[in-house]
mmCIF file of C-alpha atoms in Angstrom:
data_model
loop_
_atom_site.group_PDB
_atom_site.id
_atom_site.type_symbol
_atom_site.label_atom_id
_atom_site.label_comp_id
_atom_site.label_asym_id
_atom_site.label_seq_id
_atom_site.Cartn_x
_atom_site.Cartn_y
_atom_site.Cartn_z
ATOM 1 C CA UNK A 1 -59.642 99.911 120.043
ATOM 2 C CA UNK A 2 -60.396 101.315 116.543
ATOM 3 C CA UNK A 3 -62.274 98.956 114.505
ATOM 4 C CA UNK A 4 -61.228 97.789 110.696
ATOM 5 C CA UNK A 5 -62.795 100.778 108.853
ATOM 6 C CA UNK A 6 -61.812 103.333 111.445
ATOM 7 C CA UNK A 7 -65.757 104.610 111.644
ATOM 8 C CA UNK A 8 -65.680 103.300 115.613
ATOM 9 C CA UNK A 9 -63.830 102.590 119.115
ATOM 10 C CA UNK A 10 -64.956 100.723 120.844
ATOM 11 C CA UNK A 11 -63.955 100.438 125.096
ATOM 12 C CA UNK A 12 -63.568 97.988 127.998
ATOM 13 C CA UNK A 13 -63.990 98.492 131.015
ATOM 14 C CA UNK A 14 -63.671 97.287 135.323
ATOM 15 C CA UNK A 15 -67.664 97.607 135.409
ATOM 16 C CA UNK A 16 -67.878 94.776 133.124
ATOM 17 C CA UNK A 17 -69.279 96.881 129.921
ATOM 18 C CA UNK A 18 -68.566 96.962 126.148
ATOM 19 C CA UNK A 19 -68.994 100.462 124.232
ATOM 20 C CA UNK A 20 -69.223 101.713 120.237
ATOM 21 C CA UNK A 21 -68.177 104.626 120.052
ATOM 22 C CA UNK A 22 -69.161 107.146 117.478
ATOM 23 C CA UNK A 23 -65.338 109.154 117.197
ATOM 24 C CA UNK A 24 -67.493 112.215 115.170
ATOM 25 C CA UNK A 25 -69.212 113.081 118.543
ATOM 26 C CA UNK A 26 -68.134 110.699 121.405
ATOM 27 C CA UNK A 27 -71.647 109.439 121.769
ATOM 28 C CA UNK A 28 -72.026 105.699 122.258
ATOM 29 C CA UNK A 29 -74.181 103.656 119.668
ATOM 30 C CA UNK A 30 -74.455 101.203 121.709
ATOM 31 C CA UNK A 31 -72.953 99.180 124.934
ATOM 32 C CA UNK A 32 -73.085 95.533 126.572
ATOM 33 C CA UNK A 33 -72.788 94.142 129.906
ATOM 34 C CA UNK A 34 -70.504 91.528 130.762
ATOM 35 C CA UNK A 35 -70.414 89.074 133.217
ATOM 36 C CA UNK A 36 -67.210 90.438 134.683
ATOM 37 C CA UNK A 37 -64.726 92.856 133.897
ATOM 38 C CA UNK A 38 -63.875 94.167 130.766
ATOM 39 C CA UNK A 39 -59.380 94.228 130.359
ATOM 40 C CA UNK A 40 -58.920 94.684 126.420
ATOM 41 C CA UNK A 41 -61.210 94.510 123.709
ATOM 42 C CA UNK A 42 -60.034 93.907 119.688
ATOM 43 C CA UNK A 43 -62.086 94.435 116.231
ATOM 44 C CA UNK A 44 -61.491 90.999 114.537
ATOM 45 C CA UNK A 45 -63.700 91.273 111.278
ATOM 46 C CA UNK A 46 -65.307 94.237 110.500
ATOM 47 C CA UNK A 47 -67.907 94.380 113.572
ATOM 48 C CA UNK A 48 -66.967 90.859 115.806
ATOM 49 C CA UNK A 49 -65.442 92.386 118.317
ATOM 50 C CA UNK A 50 -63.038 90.415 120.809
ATOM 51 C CA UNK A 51 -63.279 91.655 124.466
ATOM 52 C CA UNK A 52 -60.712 89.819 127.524
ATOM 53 C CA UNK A 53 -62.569 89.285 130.623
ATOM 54 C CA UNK A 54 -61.483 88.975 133.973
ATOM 55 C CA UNK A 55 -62.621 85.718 134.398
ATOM 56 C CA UNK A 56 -60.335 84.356 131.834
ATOM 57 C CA UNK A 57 -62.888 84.321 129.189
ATOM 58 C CA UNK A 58 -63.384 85.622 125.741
ATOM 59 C CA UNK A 59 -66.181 87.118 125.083
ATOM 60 C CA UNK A 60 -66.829 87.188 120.861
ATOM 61 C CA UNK A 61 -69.256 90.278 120.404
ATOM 62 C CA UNK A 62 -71.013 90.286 116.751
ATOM 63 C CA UNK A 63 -72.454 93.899 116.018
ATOM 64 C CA UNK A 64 -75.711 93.054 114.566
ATOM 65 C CA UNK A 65 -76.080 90.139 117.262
ATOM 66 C CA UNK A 66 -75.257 91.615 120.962
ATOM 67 C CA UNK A 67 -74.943 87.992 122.433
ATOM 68 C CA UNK A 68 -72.095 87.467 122.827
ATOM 69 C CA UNK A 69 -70.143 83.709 122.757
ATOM 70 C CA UNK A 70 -67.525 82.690 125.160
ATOM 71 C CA UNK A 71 -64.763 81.304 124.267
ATOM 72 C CA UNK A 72 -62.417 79.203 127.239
ATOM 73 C CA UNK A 73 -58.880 79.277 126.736
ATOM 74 C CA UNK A 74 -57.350 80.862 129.414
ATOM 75 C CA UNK A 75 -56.939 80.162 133.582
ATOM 76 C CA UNK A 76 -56.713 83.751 134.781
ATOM 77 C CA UNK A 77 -57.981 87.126 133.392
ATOM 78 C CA UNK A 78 -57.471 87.849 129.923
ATOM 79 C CA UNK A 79 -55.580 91.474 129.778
ATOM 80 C CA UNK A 80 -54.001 92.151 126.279
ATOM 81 C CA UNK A 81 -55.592 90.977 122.506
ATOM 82 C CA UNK A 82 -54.475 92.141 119.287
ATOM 83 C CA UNK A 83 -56.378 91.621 115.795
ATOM 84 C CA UNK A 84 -55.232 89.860 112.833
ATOM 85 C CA UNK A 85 -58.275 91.176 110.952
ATOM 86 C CA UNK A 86 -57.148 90.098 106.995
ATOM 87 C CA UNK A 87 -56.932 86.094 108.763
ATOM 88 C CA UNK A 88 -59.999 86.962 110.901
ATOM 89 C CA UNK A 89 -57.569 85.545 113.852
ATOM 90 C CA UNK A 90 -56.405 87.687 116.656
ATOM 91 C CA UNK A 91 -53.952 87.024 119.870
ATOM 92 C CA UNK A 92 -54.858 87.072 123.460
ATOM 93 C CA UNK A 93 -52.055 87.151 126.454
ATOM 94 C CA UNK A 94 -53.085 86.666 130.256
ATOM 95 C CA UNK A 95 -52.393 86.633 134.174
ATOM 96 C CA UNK A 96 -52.283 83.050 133.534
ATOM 97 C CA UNK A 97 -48.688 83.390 131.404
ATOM 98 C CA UNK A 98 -50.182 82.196 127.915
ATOM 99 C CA UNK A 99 -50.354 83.794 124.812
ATOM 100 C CA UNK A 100 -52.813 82.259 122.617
ATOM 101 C CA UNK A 101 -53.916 82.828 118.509
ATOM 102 C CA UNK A 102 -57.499 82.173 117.943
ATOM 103 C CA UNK A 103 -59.222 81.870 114.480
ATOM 104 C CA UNK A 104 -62.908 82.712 113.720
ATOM 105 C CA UNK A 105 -62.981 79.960 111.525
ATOM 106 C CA UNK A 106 -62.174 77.027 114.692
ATOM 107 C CA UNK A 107 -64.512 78.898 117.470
ATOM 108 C CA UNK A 108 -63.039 78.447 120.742
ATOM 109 C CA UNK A 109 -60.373 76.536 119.706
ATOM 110 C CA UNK A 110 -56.973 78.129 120.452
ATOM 111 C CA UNK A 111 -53.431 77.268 119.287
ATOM 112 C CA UNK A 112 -51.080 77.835 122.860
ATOM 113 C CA UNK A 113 -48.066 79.883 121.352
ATOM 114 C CA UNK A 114 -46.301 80.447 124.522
ATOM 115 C CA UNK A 115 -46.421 79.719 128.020
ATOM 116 C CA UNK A 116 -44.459 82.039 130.369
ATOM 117 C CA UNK A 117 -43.530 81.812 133.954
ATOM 118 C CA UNK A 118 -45.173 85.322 135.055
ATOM 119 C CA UNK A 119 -48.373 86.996 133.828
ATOM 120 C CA UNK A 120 -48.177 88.656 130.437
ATOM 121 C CA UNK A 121 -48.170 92.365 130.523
ATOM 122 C CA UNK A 122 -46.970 93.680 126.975
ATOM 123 C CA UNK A 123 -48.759 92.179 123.566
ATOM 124 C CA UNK A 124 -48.019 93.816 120.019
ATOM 125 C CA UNK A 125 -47.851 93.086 116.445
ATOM 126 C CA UNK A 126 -45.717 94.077 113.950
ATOM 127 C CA UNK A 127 -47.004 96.414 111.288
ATOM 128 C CA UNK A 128 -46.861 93.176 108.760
ATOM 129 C CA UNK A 129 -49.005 91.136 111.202
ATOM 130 C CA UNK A 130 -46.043 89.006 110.599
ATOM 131 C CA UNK A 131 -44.657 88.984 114.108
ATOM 132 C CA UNK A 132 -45.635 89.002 117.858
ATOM 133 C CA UNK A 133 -43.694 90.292 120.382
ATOM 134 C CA UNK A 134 -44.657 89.802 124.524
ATOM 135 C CA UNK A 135 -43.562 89.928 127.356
ATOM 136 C CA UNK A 136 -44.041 89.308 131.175
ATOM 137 C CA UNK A 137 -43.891 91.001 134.122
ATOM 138 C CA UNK A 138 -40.385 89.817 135.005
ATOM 139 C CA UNK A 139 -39.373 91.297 132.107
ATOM 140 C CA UNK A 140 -38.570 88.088 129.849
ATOM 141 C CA UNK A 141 -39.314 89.321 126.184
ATOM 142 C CA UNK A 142 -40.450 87.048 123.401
ATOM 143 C CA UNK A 143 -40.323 87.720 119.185
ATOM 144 C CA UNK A 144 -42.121 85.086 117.393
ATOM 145 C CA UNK A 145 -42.712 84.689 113.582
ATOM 146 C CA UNK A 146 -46.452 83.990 112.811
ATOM 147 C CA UNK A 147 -47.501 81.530 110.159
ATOM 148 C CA UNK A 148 -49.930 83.048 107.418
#
């Protein structure tokens, strides 16, 4: 995932660790271990970084901090986020079916948007940040209008 400003990615990955990336010369600035694997990871603000754990977790990474919070939420691992980075919210989708919007400003305190029958395996917002679409693996797609 590019962060805000476009100056880093940053990766996921299965052994459970959390990379910046410098994109001038590949090297890393700096990595984390996880507890568990690493699915998706998300810039929300400018340097907290969102990363979807296997676990079911959210792990909330702050730049200048390195421990990370977790955040509870979902009930099986945590495969797709996308930022909302002007509302400092971003989305998560699971294994567990859900699809949930969290907010910086109510830590660990998510608002369920959908709960599907099969695990979710497609996440995106719209260029607006006005919109989600998802959808599961049995193919059932969902477009929902997100409040400001």
């Amino acid at each position: 995932a590019w962060s805000g400003d476009d100056t880093t990615l940053y990766s996921a990955g299965a052994d459970g660790q959390v990379r910046a990336i410098s994109p001038a010369d590949a090297s890393a600035t700096w990595t984390l271990n996880l507890p568990a694997p690493v699915h998706s990871v998300c810039d929300v603000d400018l340097g907290t970084i969102a990363a979807g754990l296997a676990d079911g977790r959210i792990a909330i990474i702050f730049a200048h901090d390195k421990e990370p919070l977790y955040w509870e939420g979902h009930t099986a691992a945590v495969t797709k986020l996308a930022a909302m980075p002007a509302s400092r919210r971003f989305l998560s989708a699971g294994e567990d079916g859900r699809v949930l919007l969290w907010s910086l400003e109510t830590p660990g305190k998510p608002v369920v948007l959908a709960a599907l029958g099969s695990p979710i395996r497609a996440l995106a917002l719209s260029a607006d940040r006005a919109r989600v679409a998802f959808a599961d693996r049995d193919g059932h797609l969902e477009v929902w209008r997100l409040n400001p």
